[in-house]
Each structure stands twice: as C-alpha cells, then as structure tokens.
Coordinates of C-alpha atoms in Angstrom, one line a residue:
X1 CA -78.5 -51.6 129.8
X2 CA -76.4 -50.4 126.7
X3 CA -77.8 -51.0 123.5
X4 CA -75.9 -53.7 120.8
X5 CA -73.5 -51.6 118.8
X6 CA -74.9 -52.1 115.4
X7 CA -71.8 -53.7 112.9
X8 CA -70.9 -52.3 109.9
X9 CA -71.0 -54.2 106.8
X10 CA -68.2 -53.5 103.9
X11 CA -68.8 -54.0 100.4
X12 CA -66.6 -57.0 99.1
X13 CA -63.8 -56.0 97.6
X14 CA -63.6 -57.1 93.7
X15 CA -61.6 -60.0 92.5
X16 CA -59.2 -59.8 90.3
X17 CA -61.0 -60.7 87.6
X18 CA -63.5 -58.5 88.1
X19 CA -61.0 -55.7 87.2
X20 CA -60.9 -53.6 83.9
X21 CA -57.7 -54.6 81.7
X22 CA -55.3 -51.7 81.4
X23 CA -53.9 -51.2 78.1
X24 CA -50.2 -49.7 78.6
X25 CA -50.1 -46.4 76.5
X26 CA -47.5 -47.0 73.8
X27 CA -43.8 -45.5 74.4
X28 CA -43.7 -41.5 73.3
X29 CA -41.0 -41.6 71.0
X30 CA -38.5 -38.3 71.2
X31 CA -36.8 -36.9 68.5
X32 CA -32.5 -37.5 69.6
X33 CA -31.0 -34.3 71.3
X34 CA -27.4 -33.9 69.6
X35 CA -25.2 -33.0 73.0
X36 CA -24.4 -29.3 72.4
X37 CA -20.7 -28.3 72.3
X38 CA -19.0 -27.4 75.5
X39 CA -18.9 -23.8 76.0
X40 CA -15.2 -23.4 77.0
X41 CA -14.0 -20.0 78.2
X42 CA -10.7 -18.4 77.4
X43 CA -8.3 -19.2 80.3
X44 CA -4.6 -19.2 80.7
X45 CA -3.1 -22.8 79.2
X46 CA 0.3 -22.9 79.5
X47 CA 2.3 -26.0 78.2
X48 CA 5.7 -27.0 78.7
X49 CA 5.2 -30.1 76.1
X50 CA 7.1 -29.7 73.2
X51 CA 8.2 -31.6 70.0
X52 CA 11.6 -30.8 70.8
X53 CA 13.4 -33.1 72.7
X54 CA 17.1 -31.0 73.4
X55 CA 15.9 -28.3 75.6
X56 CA 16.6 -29.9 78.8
X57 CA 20.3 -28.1 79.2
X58 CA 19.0 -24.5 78.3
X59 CA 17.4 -21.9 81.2
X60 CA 14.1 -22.0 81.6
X61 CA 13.7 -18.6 80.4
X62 CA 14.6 -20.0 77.3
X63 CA 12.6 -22.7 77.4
X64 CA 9.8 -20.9 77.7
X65 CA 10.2 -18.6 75.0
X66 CA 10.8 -21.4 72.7
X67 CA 7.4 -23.2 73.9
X68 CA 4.8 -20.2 74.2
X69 CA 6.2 -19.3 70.2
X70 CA 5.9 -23.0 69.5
X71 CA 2.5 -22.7 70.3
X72 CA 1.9 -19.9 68.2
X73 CA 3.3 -21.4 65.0
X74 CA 6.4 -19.9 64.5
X75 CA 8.2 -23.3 64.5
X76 CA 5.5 -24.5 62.3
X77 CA 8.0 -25.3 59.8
X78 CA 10.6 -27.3 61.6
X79 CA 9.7 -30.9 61.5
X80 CA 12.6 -32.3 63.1
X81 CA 12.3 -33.3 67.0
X82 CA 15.6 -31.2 67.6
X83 CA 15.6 -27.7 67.9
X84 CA 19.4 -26.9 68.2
X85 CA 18.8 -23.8 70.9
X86 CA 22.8 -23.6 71.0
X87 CA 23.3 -23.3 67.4
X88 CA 23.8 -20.0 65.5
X89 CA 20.3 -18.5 63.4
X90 CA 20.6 -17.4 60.2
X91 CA 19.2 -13.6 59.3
X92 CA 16.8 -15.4 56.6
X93 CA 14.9 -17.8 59.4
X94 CA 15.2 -15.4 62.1
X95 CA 13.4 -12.9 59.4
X96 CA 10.9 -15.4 59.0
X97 CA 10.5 -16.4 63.1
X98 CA 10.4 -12.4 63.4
X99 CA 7.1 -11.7 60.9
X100 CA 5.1 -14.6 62.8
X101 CA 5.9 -13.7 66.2
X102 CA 5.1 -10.2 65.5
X103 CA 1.6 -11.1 64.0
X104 CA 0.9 -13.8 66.6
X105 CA 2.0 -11.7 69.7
X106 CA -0.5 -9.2 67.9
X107 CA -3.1 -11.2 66.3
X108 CA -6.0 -9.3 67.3
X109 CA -4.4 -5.8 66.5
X110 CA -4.4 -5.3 62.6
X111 CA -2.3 -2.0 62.9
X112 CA 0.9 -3.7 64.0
X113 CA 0.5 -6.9 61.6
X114 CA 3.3 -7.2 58.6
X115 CA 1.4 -7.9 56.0
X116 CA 2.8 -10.9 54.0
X117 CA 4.4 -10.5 49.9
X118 CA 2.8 -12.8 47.4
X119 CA 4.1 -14.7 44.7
X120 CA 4.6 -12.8 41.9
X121 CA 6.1 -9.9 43.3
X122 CA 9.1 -8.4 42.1
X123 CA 11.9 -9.4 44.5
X124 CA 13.8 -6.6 46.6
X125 CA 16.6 -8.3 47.9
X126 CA 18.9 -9.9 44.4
X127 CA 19.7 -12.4 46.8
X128 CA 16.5 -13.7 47.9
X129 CA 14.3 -14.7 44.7
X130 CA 10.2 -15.6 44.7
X131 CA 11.3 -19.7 45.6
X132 CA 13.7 -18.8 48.7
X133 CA 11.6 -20.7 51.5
X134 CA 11.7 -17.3 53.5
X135 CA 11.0 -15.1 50.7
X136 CA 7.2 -14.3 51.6
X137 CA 9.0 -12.9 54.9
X138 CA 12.0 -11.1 53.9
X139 CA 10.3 -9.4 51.1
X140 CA 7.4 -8.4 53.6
X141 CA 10.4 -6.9 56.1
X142 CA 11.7 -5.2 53.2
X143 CA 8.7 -3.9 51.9
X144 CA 7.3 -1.9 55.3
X145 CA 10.9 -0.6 55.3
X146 CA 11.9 -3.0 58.6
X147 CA 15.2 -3.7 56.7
X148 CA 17.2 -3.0 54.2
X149 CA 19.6 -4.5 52.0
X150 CA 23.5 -4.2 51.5
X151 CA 25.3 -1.8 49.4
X152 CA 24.6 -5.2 46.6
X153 CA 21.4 -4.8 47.6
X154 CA 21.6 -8.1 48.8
X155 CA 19.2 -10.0 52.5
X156 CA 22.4 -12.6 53.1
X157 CA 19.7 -15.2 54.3
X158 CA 22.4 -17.5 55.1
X159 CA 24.9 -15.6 57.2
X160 CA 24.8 -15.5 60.6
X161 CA 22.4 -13.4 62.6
X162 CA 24.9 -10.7 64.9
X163 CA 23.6 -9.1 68.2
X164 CA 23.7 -5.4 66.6
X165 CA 21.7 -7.0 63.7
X166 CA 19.0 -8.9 65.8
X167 CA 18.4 -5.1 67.4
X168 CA 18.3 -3.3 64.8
X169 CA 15.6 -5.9 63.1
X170 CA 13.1 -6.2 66.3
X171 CA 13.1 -2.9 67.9
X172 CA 11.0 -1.0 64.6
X173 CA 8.3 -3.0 65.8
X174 CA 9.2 -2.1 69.7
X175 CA 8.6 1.4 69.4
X176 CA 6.1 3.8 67.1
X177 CA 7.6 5.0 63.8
X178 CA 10.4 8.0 64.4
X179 CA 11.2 7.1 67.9
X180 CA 14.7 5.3 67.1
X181 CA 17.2 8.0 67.6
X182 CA 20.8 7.5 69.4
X183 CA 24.2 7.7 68.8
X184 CA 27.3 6.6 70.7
X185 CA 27.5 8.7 73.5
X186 CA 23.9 7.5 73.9
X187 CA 24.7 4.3 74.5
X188 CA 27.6 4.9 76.6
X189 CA 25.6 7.3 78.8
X190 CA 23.3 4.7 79.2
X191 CA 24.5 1.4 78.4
X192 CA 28.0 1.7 79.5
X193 CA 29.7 -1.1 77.0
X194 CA 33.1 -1.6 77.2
X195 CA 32.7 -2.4 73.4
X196 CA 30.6 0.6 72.4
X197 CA 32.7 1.9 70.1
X198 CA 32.4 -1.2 68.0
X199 CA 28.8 -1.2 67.8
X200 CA 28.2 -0.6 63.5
X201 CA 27.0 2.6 63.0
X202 CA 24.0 1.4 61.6
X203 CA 22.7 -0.3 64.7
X204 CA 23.6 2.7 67.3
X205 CA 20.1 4.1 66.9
X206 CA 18.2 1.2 67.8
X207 CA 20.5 -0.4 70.6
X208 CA 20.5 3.7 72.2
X209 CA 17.1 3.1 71.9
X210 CA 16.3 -0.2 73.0
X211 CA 17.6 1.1 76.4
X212 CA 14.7 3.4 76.7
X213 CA 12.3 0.3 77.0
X214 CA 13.2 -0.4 80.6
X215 CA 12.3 -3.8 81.7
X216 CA 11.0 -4.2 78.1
X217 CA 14.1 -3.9 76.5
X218 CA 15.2 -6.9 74.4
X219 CA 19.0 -6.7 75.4
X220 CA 17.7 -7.0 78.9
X221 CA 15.6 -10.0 77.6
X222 CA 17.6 -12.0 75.7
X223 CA 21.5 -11.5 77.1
X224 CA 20.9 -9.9 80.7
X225 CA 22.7 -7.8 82.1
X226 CA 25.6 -7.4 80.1
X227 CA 29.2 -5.6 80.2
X228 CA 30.3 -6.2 76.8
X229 CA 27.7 -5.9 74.1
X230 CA 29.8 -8.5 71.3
X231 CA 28.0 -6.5 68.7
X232 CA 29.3 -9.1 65.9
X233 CA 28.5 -12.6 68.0
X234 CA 25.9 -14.6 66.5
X235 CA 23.2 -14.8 67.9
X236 CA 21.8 -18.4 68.7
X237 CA 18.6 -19.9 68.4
X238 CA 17.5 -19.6 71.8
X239 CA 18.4 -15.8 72.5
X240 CA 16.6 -14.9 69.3
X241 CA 13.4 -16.8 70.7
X242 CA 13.9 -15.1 73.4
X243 CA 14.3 -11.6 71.9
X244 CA 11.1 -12.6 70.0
X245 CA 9.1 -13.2 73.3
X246 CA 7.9 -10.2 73.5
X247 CA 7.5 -6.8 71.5
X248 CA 7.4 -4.1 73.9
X249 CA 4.8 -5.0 76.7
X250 CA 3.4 -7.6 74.8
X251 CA 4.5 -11.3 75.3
X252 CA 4.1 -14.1 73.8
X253 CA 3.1 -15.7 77.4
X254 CA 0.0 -13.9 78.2
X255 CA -1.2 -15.3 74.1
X256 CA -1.6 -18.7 74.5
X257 CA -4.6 -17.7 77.1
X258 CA -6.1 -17.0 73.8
X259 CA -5.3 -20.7 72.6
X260 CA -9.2 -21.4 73.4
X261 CA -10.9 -18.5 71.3
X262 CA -15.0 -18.2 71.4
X263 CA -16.1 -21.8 71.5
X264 CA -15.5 -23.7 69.9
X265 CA -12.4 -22.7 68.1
X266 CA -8.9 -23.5 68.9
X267 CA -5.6 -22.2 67.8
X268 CA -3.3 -25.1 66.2
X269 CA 0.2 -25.0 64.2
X270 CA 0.4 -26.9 61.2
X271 CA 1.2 -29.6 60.5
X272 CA 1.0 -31.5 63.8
X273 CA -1.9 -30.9 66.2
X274 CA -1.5 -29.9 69.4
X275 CA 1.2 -32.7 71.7
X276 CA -1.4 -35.2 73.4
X277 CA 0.1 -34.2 76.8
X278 CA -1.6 -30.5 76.1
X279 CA -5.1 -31.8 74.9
X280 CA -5.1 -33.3 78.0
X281 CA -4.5 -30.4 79.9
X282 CA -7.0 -28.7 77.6
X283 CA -9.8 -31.2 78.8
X284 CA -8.8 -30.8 82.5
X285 CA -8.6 -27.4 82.1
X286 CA -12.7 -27.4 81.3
X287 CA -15.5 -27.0 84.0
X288 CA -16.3 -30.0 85.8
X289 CA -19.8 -30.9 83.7
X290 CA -18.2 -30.6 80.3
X291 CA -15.1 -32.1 81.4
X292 CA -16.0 -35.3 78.9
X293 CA -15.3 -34.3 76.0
X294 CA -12.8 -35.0 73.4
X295 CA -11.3 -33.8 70.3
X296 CA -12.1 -36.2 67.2
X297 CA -10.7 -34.1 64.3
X298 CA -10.7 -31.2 62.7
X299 CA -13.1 -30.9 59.4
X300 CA -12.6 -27.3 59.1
X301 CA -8.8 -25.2 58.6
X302 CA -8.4 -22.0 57.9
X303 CA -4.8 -20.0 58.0
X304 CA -5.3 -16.5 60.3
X305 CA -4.7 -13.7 58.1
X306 CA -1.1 -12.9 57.7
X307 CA 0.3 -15.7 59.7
X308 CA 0.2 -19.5 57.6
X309 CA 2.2 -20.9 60.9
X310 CA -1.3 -20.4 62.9
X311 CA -4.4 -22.4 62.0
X312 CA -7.6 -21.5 63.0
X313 CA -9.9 -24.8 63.7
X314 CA -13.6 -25.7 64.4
X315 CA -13.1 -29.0 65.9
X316 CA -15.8 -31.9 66.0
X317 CA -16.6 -32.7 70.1
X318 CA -18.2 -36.3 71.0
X319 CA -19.4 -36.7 74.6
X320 CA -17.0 -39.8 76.0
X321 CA -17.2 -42.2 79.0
X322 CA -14.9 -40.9 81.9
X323 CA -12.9 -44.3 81.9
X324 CA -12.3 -43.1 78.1
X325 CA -10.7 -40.2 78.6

C-alpha cells in the first residue's frame, strides 16, 4: 500500500493592500527637434506652366524655348500675361533677352559670362543713354566687342531685329574668338540661298559660319530648313527665343535640371515666384519621405552675378499634413 502523497502548501498571495505604492517617475522632458530641411537632389523639372497665356497657336518648339528661358529670367521684366510670340523684337530687347540667356545657359561657367555695364559709365552707342531700360545690356554687348554701332555710331534699340542681324549678334558667343570667317561663295557652297547675294556684307561671316555648327546651328534652330534666307525679315519674338535656346551645344533645356541647386536653394525670376502649378510639380518631384513639405516664403534674395533676371533663394520649409498639400 502506497503511501499518502504529501500536499503542498502555497504561501498566500498578498492583498492588494498589502502592496507597496508606486510613484510614477515624472515625464522626461525633451528639448523640440526643429524638422531638418528636405535634402532635395538636382533632377530634371521641366514645366510647361507659364504666365503667358497666347502661346497656344505657336509650335511647340517654340513653346518650349519661350518656357525653359522663362524660367531662367529672361522674361523677368515683362509683366504683362501676353507675350506676343508673333510680333516683331526690337534689336534693344532682343540685346537684353541675348545677355541673360547667354549667362543663364552658362551660369556655372564664368569664362563665357558678359559681364554687365554700370551706371555711370560713359555710353557707346549716342543712341542708347545710361536711363535706356536696356542700357546695362547693350553697353555690355558693345563693350566685349559683340556689336557695334552704325556709321552714327548709333544701337537703333527700337528698329526691328532682321534675320542677318539676329546671326550676326548670337553666333560670337557660338563659337571661340577668330573662328567667324566666310564670304559669299561660302554660303552658297553651303547654304545654297536663292537670296545669298542679298545677305549684307557685314553678316556673311557669321551666317557662312553658323553653317559649320551642324545640328547646332541657330538658322537650323530657329527657321528650319530654309530656301530663302529673307536676310532683311524681322525676326519675331518666338524665333528669337528660339535662336536663344541654345549657344552651341548648350541649351537652355538641360538648365532648369539645375532649378533645384544644393539644398536648399532654388532658382526664381523676379518679380513673381515660381507659377503654383510648378511648385507643385517641385513637391512631387521629391522622394516619397520628404514629399511634405512646402514653400512658406523666401527671407533671403540674392541676384546671381551678372544676371538680375535670376534670383538665387534660401526658402523657409515647414513640414505640412498630406491633406494640406
């Protein structure tokens, strides 16, 4: 017989009150963690918003021109919403449209910048005195020897651009120093213009030259290809954007990938900022954990050397909601 299996007793367990109180250890306070600033890489960010509402009937080669050079400022100082791409330019804009596109499209190379006059200097052109709006840009053409003035010594900022004139402006800045060299035969060897013998004498260099650009030359660019050169037609306001596209290889197209310089600068055009339909692609265009941010304003502006029409800003970024985007 099996002996009694002996039972176990368990100490009671202690009541409630018999536990120790427990004092909750107060909050640790932390010091606030400001959000840092999105780190936003360069990318490409092309727009086709626009403050000008007429460019619907152009080609969209045009239309491109006229936005990527929007974007760089060098419509900065047109403040209507029309931009009248069928209507002749006049040599003293187009001067001033060619001095910032050059030093946009080349922003980062100080070699092939035109450096800007100052108030105060003597004037070159009689024509074109120290209050002409354009006068910071004609004189700084003038002065580097890009152009040169009439037998009056006289700009005409207020006649018409022609086609012989808007080559003979540009292409200096196509090609290094000394490389413009052609005559007529030139350009009929090459060209083949029914017209060439009407081409000014003064242009023949630069439009047998221009030829020698290839797929980079700006008669290519802005009229096509062409029989007839119409060396006296004035040139409108879209073919001279699009001449100013690009200066040589470079285009205007591949800058606004440098819209979003090291974070967290952006590139804006007085005196607007940039249309809202852009910002927006600017905030979609951000990784997916920063996408939250937006643009409050813009405490600090400072013009890029040699170029006013470009502003160079250090926005403020708050975090936002999603549903306040």
């Amino acid at each position: 017989m099996s002996a009694p299996t002996p039972e176990v007793e368990l100490p009671p367990e202690p009541s409630p009150e018999a536990q120790p109180a427990i004092t909750p250890s107060p909050p640790i306070q932390s010091t606030p963690i400001a959000p840092p600033l999105p780190e936003v890489s360069p990318q490409p960010l092309t727009s086709t918003s626009t403050q000008f509402t007429d460019l619907e009937a152009i080609s969209k080669l045009a239309h491109t021109a006229i936005t990527n050079l929007e974007l760089l400022g060098v419509f900065a100082h047109i403040d209507s919403s029309t931009f009248d791409p069928e209507q002749s330019i006049k040599r003293g804009e187009f001067a001033r449209w060619l001095v910032l596109a050059n030093n946009a499209i080349h922003q980062g190379e100080p070699s092939r910048q035109i450096r800007l006059a100052q108030r105060g200097e003597r004037p070159i052109f009689l024509d074109v005195p120290e209050d002409h709006p354009d006068f910071i840009y004609i004189q700084a053409l003038g002065s580097a020897g890009l152009v040169e003035g009439d037998e009056n010594q006289e700009f005409r900022p207020d006649s018409l651009l022609s086609r012989a004139e808007l080559i003979r402006f540009k292409l200096p800045l196509d090609v290094p120093p000394g490389a413009i060299e052609g005559d007529l035969q030139q350009i009929q060897a090459q060209w083949g213009f029914t017209d060439t013998e009407q081409i000014p004498e003064v242009a023949r260099a630069a439009i047998a030259t221009d030829r020698t650009l290839g797929e980079n030359s700006t008669i290519l660019r802005t009229f096509g290809p062409i029989r007839a050169f119409n060396p006296f037609e004035p040139v409108t306001r879209a073919e001279a954007a699009l001449a100013l596209s690009a200066f040589a290889n470079q285009t205007a197209a591949a800058i606004p990938s440098a819209l979003l310089l090291p974070p967290p600068y952006l590139l804006l055009r007085p005196p607007r900022l940039l249309p809202a339909p852009l910002l927006t692609q600017l905030r979609n265009s951000l990784p997916p954990p920063q996408k939250r941010v937006q643009i409050s304003h813009l405490p600090h502006l400072n013009p890029l050397p040699n170029n006013p029409g470009i502003i160079l800003a250090q926005p403020q970024i708050r975090r936002m909601q999603p549903e306040n985007l």
